[in-house]
PDB file of C-alpha atoms (C1' of nucleotides) in Angstrom:
ATOM      1  CA  MET A 158     152.155  80.611 112.246  1.00 56.00           C
ATOM      2  CA  GLU A 159     154.944  78.669 113.848  1.00 60.00           C
ATOM      3  CA  LYS A 160     156.537  79.977 116.955  1.00 66.00           C
ATOM      4  CA  LEU A 161     159.738  81.873 116.330  1.00 70.00           C
ATOM      5  CA  GLU A 162     162.300  79.490 117.706  1.00 73.00           C
ATOM      6  CA  PRO A 163     165.807  78.898 116.476  1.00 70.00           C
ATOM      7  CA  HIS A 164     165.405  75.276 115.521  1.00 74.00           C
ATOM      8  CA  ASN A 165     162.242  75.662 113.465  1.00 77.00           C
ATOM      9  CA  CYS A 166     163.428  78.928 111.991  1.00 75.00           C
ATOM     10  CA  LYS A 167     166.181  76.949 110.420  1.00 81.00           C
ATOM     11  CA  ILE A 168     163.578  75.498 108.089  1.00 88.00           C
ATOM     12  CA  GLY A 169     161.888  78.676 106.940  1.00 94.00           C
ATOM     13  CA  ILE A 170     164.963  80.845 106.754  1.00 96.00           C
ATOM     14  CA  GLY A 171     167.001  78.126 105.154  1.00 95.00           C
ATOM     15  CA  GLU A 172     164.342  77.586 102.524  1.00 95.00           C
ATOM     16  CA  CYS A 173     163.999  81.275 101.775  1.00 97.00           C
ATOM     17  CA  LEU A 174     167.706  81.952 101.599  1.00 97.00           C
ATOM     18  CA  HIS A 175     168.309  78.916  99.454  1.00 96.00           C
ATOM     19  CA  ILE A 176     165.868  80.349  96.939  1.00 97.00           C
ATOM     20  CA  ILE A 177     166.809  84.025  96.840  1.00 97.00           C
ATOM     21  CA  ALA A 178     170.490  83.926  97.719  1.00 97.00           C
ATOM     22  CA  GLY A 179     173.315  83.702  95.242  1.00 96.00           C
ATOM     23  CA  LYS A 180     175.082  86.179  93.060  1.00 96.00           C
ATOM     24  CA  TRP A 181     172.357  86.662  90.449  1.00 97.00           C
ATOM     25  CA  LYS A 182     168.944  85.614  91.711  1.00 98.00           C
ATOM     26  CA  PRO A 183     168.087  88.798  93.636  1.00 97.00           C
ATOM     27  CA  ILE A 184     168.969  90.910  90.604  1.00 96.00           C
ATOM     28  CA  ILE A 185     166.891  88.795  88.261  1.00 97.00           C
ATOM     29  CA  LEU A 186     163.888  88.914  90.555  1.00 97.00           C
ATOM     30  CA  LEU A 187     164.116  92.659  91.051  1.00 95.00           C
ATOM     31  CA  LEU A 188     164.613  93.257  87.374  1.00 96.00           C
ATOM     32  CA  LEU A 189     161.452  91.398  86.456  1.00 97.00           C
ATOM     33  CA  GLN A 190     159.548  92.998  89.321  1.00 96.00           C
ATOM     34  CA  LEU A 191     160.551  96.560  88.539  1.00 94.00           C
ATOM     35  CA  GLU A 192     160.943  96.506  84.767  1.00 95.00           C
ATOM     36  CA  GLY A 193     158.335  93.912  83.864  1.00 97.00           C
ATOM     37  CA  THR A 194     158.539  91.120  81.323  1.00 98.00           C
ATOM     38  CA  GLN A 195     161.922  90.677  79.652  1.00 98.00           C
ATOM     39  CA  ARG A 196     163.272  88.327  77.099  1.00 98.00           C
ATOM     40  CA  PHE A 197     166.442  86.327  77.565  1.00 98.00           C
ATOM     41  CA  SER A 198     168.680  88.721  75.666  1.00 97.00           C
ATOM     42  CA  ASP A 199     167.250  91.706  77.574  1.00 97.00           C
ATOM     43  CA  LEU A 200     168.112  90.116  80.874  1.00 97.00           C
ATOM     44  CA  LYS A 201     171.609  89.414  79.650  1.00 97.00           C
ATOM     45  CA  ARG A 202     172.024  93.057  78.678  1.00 95.00           C
ATOM     46  CA  TRP A 203     170.600  94.311  81.986  1.00 94.00           C
ATOM     47  CA  ILE A 204     172.901  92.206  84.096  1.00 95.00           C
ATOM     48  CA  PRO A 205     176.531  93.015  83.408  1.00 93.00           C
ATOM     49  CA  GLY A 206     178.942  90.182  83.964  1.00 95.00           C
ATOM     50  CA  ILE A 207     176.517  87.297  83.915  1.00 97.00           C
ATOM     51  CA  THR A 208     177.229  84.440  81.547  1.00 97.00           C
ATOM     52  CA  GLN A 209     174.635  82.653  79.483  1.00 97.00           C
ATOM     53  CA  LYS A 210     175.136  79.529  81.489  1.00 97.00           C
ATOM     54  CA  MET A 211     174.482  81.241  84.805  1.00 98.00           C
ATOM     55  CA  LEU A 212     171.511  83.162  83.488  1.00 98.00           C
ATOM     56  CA  THR A 213     169.951  80.006  82.095  1.00 98.00           C
ATOM     57  CA  ALA A 214     170.584  78.081  85.285  1.00 98.00           C
ATOM     58  CA  GLN A 215     169.227  80.750  87.631  1.00 98.00           C
ATOM     59  CA  LEU A 216     166.150  81.330  85.503  1.00 98.00           C
ATOM     60  CA  LYS A 217     165.437  77.621  85.526  1.00 98.00           C
ATOM     61  CA  GLU A 218     165.705  77.436  89.292  1.00 98.00           C
ATOM     62  CA  LEU A 219     163.475  80.452  89.796  1.00 98.00           C
ATOM     63  CA  GLU A 220     160.940  78.969  87.409  1.00 98.00           C
ATOM     64  CA  GLN A 221     160.914  75.695  89.315  1.00 97.00           C
ATOM     65  CA  GLU A 222     159.988  77.581  92.474  1.00 97.00           C
ATOM     66  CA  ASP A 223     157.191  79.275  90.533  1.00 98.00           C
ATOM     67  CA  LEU A 224     158.667  82.712  91.161  1.00 98.00           C
ATOM     68  CA  ILE A 225     158.985  83.510  87.473  1.00 98.00           C
ATOM     69  CA  GLN A 226     157.181  82.359  84.361  1.00 98.00           C
ATOM     70  CA  ARG A 227     158.759  81.308  81.087  1.00 98.00           C
ATOM     71  CA  THR A 228     156.921  81.830  77.805  1.00 98.00           C
ATOM     72  CA  VAL A 229     158.200  80.491  74.508  1.00 98.00           C
ATOM     73  CA  TYR A 230     157.024  81.939  71.214  1.00 97.00           C
ATOM     74  CA  ALA A 231     157.282  79.661  68.197  1.00 92.00           C
ATOM     75  CA  GLU A 232     159.156  82.095  66.004  1.00 91.00           C
ATOM     76  CA  VAL A 233     162.374  82.185  64.039  1.00 87.00           C
ATOM     77  CA  PRO A 234     164.574  83.376  65.562  1.00 92.00           C
ATOM     78  CA  PRO A 235     163.173  82.010  68.817  1.00 95.00           C
ATOM     79  CA  ARG A 236     161.792  84.401  71.425  1.00 97.00           C
ATOM     80  CA  VAL A 237     161.502  83.535  75.115  1.00 98.00           C
ATOM     81  CA  GLU A 238     160.031  85.915  77.653  1.00 98.00           C
ATOM     82  CA  TYR A 239     160.328  85.834  81.397  1.00 98.00           C
ATOM     83  CA  SER A 240     157.978  87.528  83.841  1.00 98.00           C
ATOM     84  CA  ILE A 241     157.396  87.567  87.561  1.00 98.00           C
ATOM     85  CA  THR A 242     154.553  85.470  88.946  1.00 98.00           C
ATOM     86  CA  GLU A 243     152.105  86.538  91.622  1.00 98.00           C
ATOM     87  CA  HIS A 244     153.940  84.274  94.007  1.00 98.00           C
ATOM     88  CA  GLY A 245     157.208  85.924  93.028  1.00 98.00           C
ATOM     89  CA  ARG A 246     155.771  89.311  93.873  1.00 98.00           C
ATOM     90  CA  THR A 247     155.480  88.280  97.512  1.00 98.00           C
ATOM     91  CA  LEU A 248     159.265  88.567  97.670  1.00 98.00           C
ATOM     92  CA  GLU A 249     159.468  92.199  96.648  1.00 96.00           C
ATOM     93  CA  HIS A 250     159.097  93.588 100.147  1.00 97.00           C
ATOM     94  CA  ILE A 251     161.778  91.304 101.503  1.00 97.00           C
ATOM     95  CA  LEU A 252     164.233  92.139  98.731  1.00 97.00           C
ATOM     96  CA  ARG A 253     163.606  95.810  99.381  1.00 95.00           C
ATOM     97  CA  GLN A 254     164.386  95.374 103.060  1.00 96.00           C
ATOM     98  CA  LEU A 255     167.503  93.337 102.411  1.00 97.00           C
ATOM     99  CA  ASN A 256     168.728  96.155 100.227  1.00 96.00           C
ATOM    100  CA  GLU A 257     167.965  98.868 102.757  1.00 95.00           C
ATOM    101  CA  TRP A 258     169.626  96.965 105.568  1.00 97.00           C
ATOM    102  CA  GLY A 259     172.706  96.332 103.442  1.00 96.00           C
ATOM    103  CA  ILE A 260     173.064 100.026 102.609  1.00 95.00           C
ATOM    104  CA  GLN A 261     172.628 101.052 106.233  1.00 96.00           C
ATOM    105  CA  HIS A 262     175.105  98.438 107.368  1.00 97.00           C
ATOM    106  CA  ILE A 263     177.722  99.789 104.976  1.00 96.00           C
ATOM    107  CA  ASN A 264     177.156 103.273 106.370  1.00 96.00           C
ATOM    108  CA  TYR A 265     177.318 101.942 109.920  1.00 97.00           C
ATOM    109  CA  VAL A 266     180.632 100.242 109.298  1.00 95.00           C
ATOM    110  CA  ASN A 267     182.068 103.325 107.610  1.00 93.00           C
ATOM    111  CA  GLU A 268     181.090 105.609 110.459  1.00 93.00           C
ATOM    112  CA  LYS A 269     182.509 103.232 113.014  1.00 89.00           C
ATOM    113  CA  ARG A 270     185.765 103.186 111.102  1.00 85.00           C
ATOM    114  CA  VAL A 271     185.911 106.976 111.078  1.00 90.00           C
ATOM    115  CA  ASP A 272     185.196 107.152 114.794  1.00 86.00           C
ATOM    116  CA  GLN A 273     188.106 104.895 115.544  1.00 84.00           C
ATOM    117  CA  SER A 274     190.635 106.698 113.383  1.00 78.00           C
TER     118      SER A 274
ATOM    119  CA  MET B  60     167.402 106.390 100.441  1.00 56.00           C
ATOM    120  CA  GLU B  61     168.641 105.121  97.129  1.00 60.00           C
ATOM    121  CA  LYS B  62     166.197 104.463  94.379  1.00 66.00           C
ATOM    122  CA  LEU B  63     165.224 100.842  94.085  1.00 70.00           C
ATOM    123  CA  GLU B  64     166.874  99.837  90.856  1.00 75.00           C
ATOM    124  CA  PRO B  65     168.313  96.484  89.958  1.00 72.00           C
ATOM    125  CA  HIS B  66     171.882  97.607  89.481  1.00 76.00           C
ATOM    126  CA  ASN B  67     172.251  99.526  92.742  1.00 77.00           C
ATOM    127  CA  CYS B  68     170.240  96.950  94.657  1.00 78.00           C
ATOM    128  CA  LYS B  69     173.006  94.560  93.843  1.00 83.00           C
ATOM    129  CA  ILE B  70     175.118  96.401  96.391  1.00 90.00           C
ATOM    130  CA  GLY B  71     172.750  96.481  99.329  1.00 94.00           C
ATOM    131  CA  ILE B  72     171.252  93.057  98.840  1.00 96.00           C
ATOM    132  CA  GLY B  73     174.606  91.527  98.112  1.00 95.00           C
ATOM    133  CA  GLU B  74     176.067  93.012 101.274  1.00 96.00           C
ATOM    134  CA  CYS B  75     173.165  91.873 103.425  1.00 97.00           C
ATOM    135  CA  LEU B  76     173.043  88.367 102.026  1.00 97.00           C
ATOM    136  CA  HIS B  77     176.776  87.982 102.302  1.00 96.00           C
ATOM    137  CA  ILE B  78     176.457  88.699 106.009  1.00 97.00           C
ATOM    138  CA  ILE B  79     173.380  86.714 107.012  1.00 97.00           C
ATOM    139  CA  ALA B  80     173.401  83.903 104.475  1.00 97.00           C
ATOM    140  CA  GLY B  81     175.056  80.578 104.991  1.00 95.00           C
ATOM    141  CA  LYS B  82     174.045  77.463 106.769  1.00 95.00           C
ATOM    142  CA  TRP B  83     174.579  78.623 110.347  1.00 97.00           C
ATOM    143  CA  LYS B  84     174.593  82.397 110.653  1.00 97.00           C
ATOM    144  CA  PRO B  85     170.841  82.950 110.726  1.00 97.00           C
ATOM    145  CA  ILE B  86     170.464  80.357 113.464  1.00 96.00           C
ATOM    146  CA  ILE B  87     173.224  81.862 115.557  1.00 97.00           C
ATOM    147  CA  LEU B  88     171.761  85.338 115.251  1.00 97.00           C
ATOM    148  CA  LEU B  89     168.259  84.203 116.130  1.00 95.00           C
ATOM    149  CA  LEU B  90     169.501  82.143 119.028  1.00 96.00           C
ATOM    150  CA  LEU B  91     171.256  85.091 120.600  1.00 97.00           C
ATOM    151  CA  GLN B  92     168.334  87.368 119.838  1.00 95.00           C
ATOM    152  CA  LEU B  93     165.668  85.107 121.282  1.00 93.00           C
ATOM    153  CA  GLU B  94     167.502  83.318 124.062  1.00 95.00           C
ATOM    154  CA  GLY B  95     169.962  86.010 125.092  1.00 97.00           C
ATOM    155  CA  THR B  96     173.621  85.689 125.972  1.00 98.00           C
ATOM    156  CA  GLN B  97     175.106  82.233 125.469  1.00 98.00           C
ATOM    157  CA  ARG B  98     178.487  80.749 125.947  1.00 98.00           C
ATOM    158  CA  PHE B  99     180.329  78.769 123.287  1.00 98.00           C
ATOM    159  CA  SER B 100     179.307  75.358 124.571  1.00 98.00           C
ATOM    160  CA  ASP B 101     175.684  76.462 124.885  1.00 97.00           C
ATOM    161  CA  LEU B 102     175.614  77.506 121.253  1.00 97.00           C
ATOM    162  CA  LYS B 103     177.118  74.192 120.251  1.00 97.00           C
ATOM    163  CA  ARG B 104     174.411  72.350 122.157  1.00 95.00           C
ATOM    164  CA  TRP B 105     171.624  74.517 120.715  1.00 94.00           C
ATOM    165  CA  ILE B 106     172.715  73.960 117.148  1.00 95.00           C
ATOM    166  CA  PRO B 107     172.678  70.288 116.204  1.00 93.00           C
ATOM    167  CA  GLY B 108     175.117  69.272 113.539  1.00 95.00           C
ATOM    168  CA  ILE B 109     177.447  72.238 113.699  1.00 97.00           C
ATOM    169  CA  THR B 110     181.127  71.529 114.187  1.00 98.00           C
ATOM    170  CA  GLN B 111     183.412  73.507 116.439  1.00 98.00           C
ATOM    171  CA  LYS B 112     185.295  74.790 113.463  1.00 98.00           C
ATOM    172  CA  MET B 113     182.194  76.151 111.766  1.00 98.00           C
ATOM    173  CA  LEU B 114     180.831  77.650 114.962  1.00 98.00           C
ATOM    174  CA  THR B 115     184.107  79.405 115.671  1.00 98.00           C
ATOM    175  CA  ALA B 116     184.372  80.698 112.115  1.00 98.00           C
ATOM    176  CA  GLN B 117     180.801  81.990 111.923  1.00 98.00           C
ATOM    177  CA  LEU B 118     181.015  83.667 115.323  1.00 98.00           C
ATOM    178  CA  LYS B 119     184.190  85.420 114.266  1.00 98.00           C
ATOM    179  CA  GLU B 120     182.600  86.721 111.087  1.00 98.00           C
ATOM    180  CA  LEU B 121     179.508  87.947 112.880  1.00 98.00           C
ATOM    181  CA  GLU B 122     181.677  89.662 115.450  1.00 98.00           C
ATOM    182  CA  GLN B 123     183.657  91.430 112.749  1.00 97.00           C
ATOM    183  CA  GLU B 124     180.430  92.901 111.388  1.00 97.00           C
ATOM    184  CA  ASP B 125     179.579  94.072 114.904  1.00 98.00           C
ATOM    185  CA  LEU B 126     176.421  91.982 114.975  1.00 98.00           C
ATOM    186  CA  ILE B 127     177.484  90.018 118.041  1.00 98.00           C
ATOM    187  CA  GLN B 128     179.781  90.707 120.957  1.00 98.00           C
ATOM    188  CA  ARG B 129     182.391  88.355 122.403  1.00 98.00           C
ATOM    189  CA  THR B 130     183.290  88.518 126.073  1.00 98.00           C
ATOM    190  CA  VAL B 131     186.125  86.503 127.588  1.00 98.00           C
ATOM    191  CA  TYR B 132     186.265  85.787 131.320  1.00 97.00           C
ATOM    192  CA  ALA B 133     189.680  85.050 132.774  1.00 93.00           C
ATOM    193  CA  GLU B 134     188.705  81.852 134.529  1.00 93.00           C
ATOM    194  CA  VAL B 135     189.787  78.250 134.590  1.00 88.00           C
ATOM    195  CA  PRO B 136     188.231  76.556 132.746  1.00 92.00           C
ATOM    196  CA  PRO B 137     187.829  79.420 130.294  1.00 95.00           C
ATOM    197  CA  ARG B 138     184.426  81.002 129.758  1.00 97.00           C
ATOM    198  CA  VAL B 139     183.471  82.954 126.654  1.00 98.00           C
ATOM    199  CA  GLU B 140     180.075  84.520 126.220  1.00 98.00           C
ATOM    200  CA  TYR B 141     178.400  85.758 123.067  1.00 98.00           C
ATOM    201  CA  SER B 142     175.564  88.262 122.907  1.00 98.00           C
ATOM    202  CA  ILE B 143     173.724  90.205 120.253  1.00 98.00           C
ATOM    203  CA  THR B 144     174.640  93.854 119.752  1.00 98.00           C
ATOM    204  CA  GLU B 145     172.233  96.717 119.205  1.00 98.00           C
ATOM    205  CA  HIS B 146     173.264  96.744 115.601  1.00 98.00           C
ATOM    206  CA  GLY B 147     172.583  93.026 115.396  1.00 98.00           C
ATOM    207  CA  ARG B 148     169.074  93.583 116.676  1.00 98.00           C
ATOM    208  CA  THR B 149     168.253  95.557 113.547  1.00 98.00           C
ATOM    209  CA  LEU B 150     168.273  92.229 111.721  1.00 98.00           C
ATOM    210  CA  GLU B 151     165.595  90.567 113.804  1.00 96.00           C
ATOM    211  CA  HIS B 152     162.682  91.794 111.729  1.00 97.00           C
ATOM    212  CA  ILE B 153     164.293  90.667 108.503  1.00 97.00           C
ATOM    213  CA  LEU B 154     165.113  87.229 109.858  1.00 96.00           C
ATOM    214  CA  ARG B 155     161.539  86.903 111.040  1.00 95.00           C
ATOM    215  CA  GLN B 156     160.242  87.738 107.598  1.00 96.00           C
ATOM    216  CA  LEU B 157     162.638  85.392 105.847  1.00 97.00           C
ATOM    217  CA  ASN B 158     161.347  82.634 108.066  1.00 95.00           C
ATOM    218  CA  GLU B 159     157.698  83.423 107.463  1.00 95.00           C
ATOM    219  CA  TRP B 160     158.181  83.619 103.719  1.00 97.00           C
ATOM    220  CA  GLY B 161     160.047  80.314 103.702  1.00 96.00           C
ATOM    221  CA  ILE B 162     157.270  78.560 105.603  1.00 95.00           C
ATOM    222  CA  GLN B 163     154.599  79.989 103.338  1.00 96.00           C
ATOM    223  CA  HIS B 164     156.573  79.046 100.269  1.00 97.00           C
ATOM    224  CA  ILE B 165     156.805  75.450 101.423  1.00 95.00           C
ATOM    225  CA  ASN B 166     153.056  75.402 101.935  1.00 96.00           C
ATOM    226  CA  TYR B 167     152.526  76.999  98.546  1.00 97.00           C
ATOM    227  CA  VAL B 168     154.626  74.383  96.808  1.00 95.00           C
ATOM    228  CA  ASN B 169     152.904  71.550  98.661  1.00 93.00           C
ATOM    229  CA  GLU B 170     149.431  72.778  97.751  1.00 93.00           C
ATOM    230  CA  LYS B 171     150.417  73.206  94.142  1.00 88.00           C
ATOM    231  CA  ARG B 172     151.717  69.673  94.083  1.00 85.00           C
ATOM    232  CA  VAL B 173     148.445  68.361  95.505  1.00 89.00           C
ATOM    233  CA  ASP B 174     146.422  70.314  92.950  1.00 85.00           C
ATOM    234  CA  GLN B 175     148.311  68.713  90.115  1.00 83.00           C
ATOM    235  CA  SER B 176     148.054  65.126  91.340  1.00 76.00           C
TER     236      SER B 176
ATOM    237  C1'  DC C  12     168.320  83.989  69.739  1.00 91.02           C
ATOM    238  C1'  DT C  13     168.281  80.782  73.311  1.00 91.02           C
ATOM    239  C1'  DG C  14     170.114  77.549  75.073  1.00 91.02           C
ATOM    240  C1'  DA C  15     172.928  72.745  76.326  1.00 91.02           C
ATOM    241  C1'  DA C  16     177.404  70.403  77.302  1.00 91.02           C
ATOM    242  C1'  DT C  17     182.005  70.216  79.038  1.00 91.02           C
ATOM    243  C1'  DC C  18     185.756  71.479  81.707  1.00 91.02           C
ATOM    244  C1'  DC C  19     187.757  74.253  85.294  1.00 91.02           C
ATOM    245  C1'  DT C  20     188.579  77.265  89.612  1.00 91.02           C
ATOM    246  C1'  DA C  21     187.318  79.099  94.008  1.00 91.02           C
ATOM    247  C1'  DA C  22     184.641  79.175  98.022  1.00 91.02           C
ATOM    248  C1'  DA C  23     181.821  76.899 101.559  1.00 91.02           C
ATOM    249  C1'  DA C  24     181.390  73.292 104.455  1.00 91.02           C
ATOM    250  C1'  DG C  25     182.679  69.010 106.960  1.00 91.02           C
ATOM    251  C1'  DA C  26     185.857  65.354 109.435  1.00 91.02           C
ATOM    252  C1'  DT C  27     189.345  64.714 112.415  1.00 91.02           C
ATOM    253  C1'  DA C  28     193.104  65.444 115.461  1.00 91.02           C
ATOM    254  C1'  DC C  29     195.468  68.468 118.529  1.00 91.02           C
ATOM    255  C1'  DT C  30     196.198  72.464 122.338  1.00 91.02           C
ATOM    256  C1'  DG C  31     196.378  76.126 126.320  1.00 91.02           C
TER     257       DG C  31
ATOM    258  C1'  DC D 187     186.091  74.843 127.767  1.00 91.02           C
ATOM    259  C1'  DA D 188     187.066  77.036 123.820  1.00 91.02           C
ATOM    260  C1'  DG D 189     189.273  76.977 120.547  1.00 91.02           C
ATOM    261  C1'  DT D 190     193.437  75.747 116.104  1.00 91.02           C
ATOM    262  C1'  DA D 191     195.285  73.262 112.338  1.00 91.02           C
ATOM    263  C1'  DT D 192     194.905  70.090 108.393  1.00 91.02           C
ATOM    264  C1'  DC D 193     192.790  67.619 105.146  1.00 91.02           C
ATOM    265  C1'  DT D 194     188.951  66.196 102.227  1.00 91.02           C
ATOM    266  C1'  DT D 195     184.393  66.880 100.155  1.00 91.02           C
ATOM    267  C1'  DT D 196     180.842  69.610  98.214  1.00 91.02           C
ATOM    268  C1'  DT D 197     178.841  73.422  95.998  1.00 91.02           C
ATOM    269  C1'  DA D 198     178.812  77.873  93.513  1.00 91.02           C
ATOM    270  C1'  DG D 199     180.377  80.108  89.861  1.00 91.02           C
ATOM    271  C1'  DG D 200     182.900  80.888  85.382  1.00 91.02           C
ATOM    272  C1'  DA D 201     185.054  80.076  80.475  1.00 91.02           C
ATOM    273  C1'  DT D 202     184.431  78.072  76.340  1.00 91.02           C
ATOM    274  C1'  DT D 203     182.442  75.487  72.663  1.00 91.02           C
ATOM    275  C1'  DC D 204     178.577  73.504  70.184  1.00 91.02           C
ATOM    276  C1'  DA D 205     173.483  73.232  68.484  1.00 91.02           C
ATOM    277  C1'  DG D 206     168.359  73.830  67.159  1.00 91.02           C
TER     278       DG D 206
END
DNA sequence: CTGAATCCTAAAAGATACTG
DNA sequence: CAGTATCTTTTAGGATTCAG
């Protein structure tokens, strides 16, 4: 493993954040990790506020990074299912920690605000 | 701790990513964590490519979240030092993991590309 | 049902010049 | 030295319409 130094960390952290950051990607990844395989319309229902365009775009990007898998069934009407890959599962722990830190940070900020009032 | 569900994770993850994401913030945080207190010009030297405007803006945002501390010395020429706070230190483990995942992901993608050629 | 295509707005980032 | 102030570019995200 590389030494933890600011200038080489830029590579790893930048790569990771570029892949998981954004308004929808973390939700999509968690959804597939926790609820299992979902089809396009399921995802759209699960994620309030997302547009078809954004959902399509984010799914495509996640698929290109091999974090999720896309399966098309030759039916009418068409059915497309998305599922997490093994590689995608390696992100679960990180997403969990990001969430926990975010919650604790919100609490921290609230308490600090109370202390000062 | 909150249950890990997609819709409430949106809050925690969103908060955390909003704070640490971006092109420069992770580097600044790691720099202060690993190298200790730095003054403005030191940070600018450490981080190739950053402009004064961006550095100033990112430092201000990190300070507002109480992740870093700003200390002004009444000297001529002026001296301003930045250091990580205790609260900021709680991010070190996450940044480390983001970096490791990013590196491994790059390797993963490279190996996959070789396999297919 | 699952998308692609087009147009649009807002936010992030960068270039450059100026200041106490 | 440590910033501000403006302006321009780039990127993320959204609204809407059309299509297999």
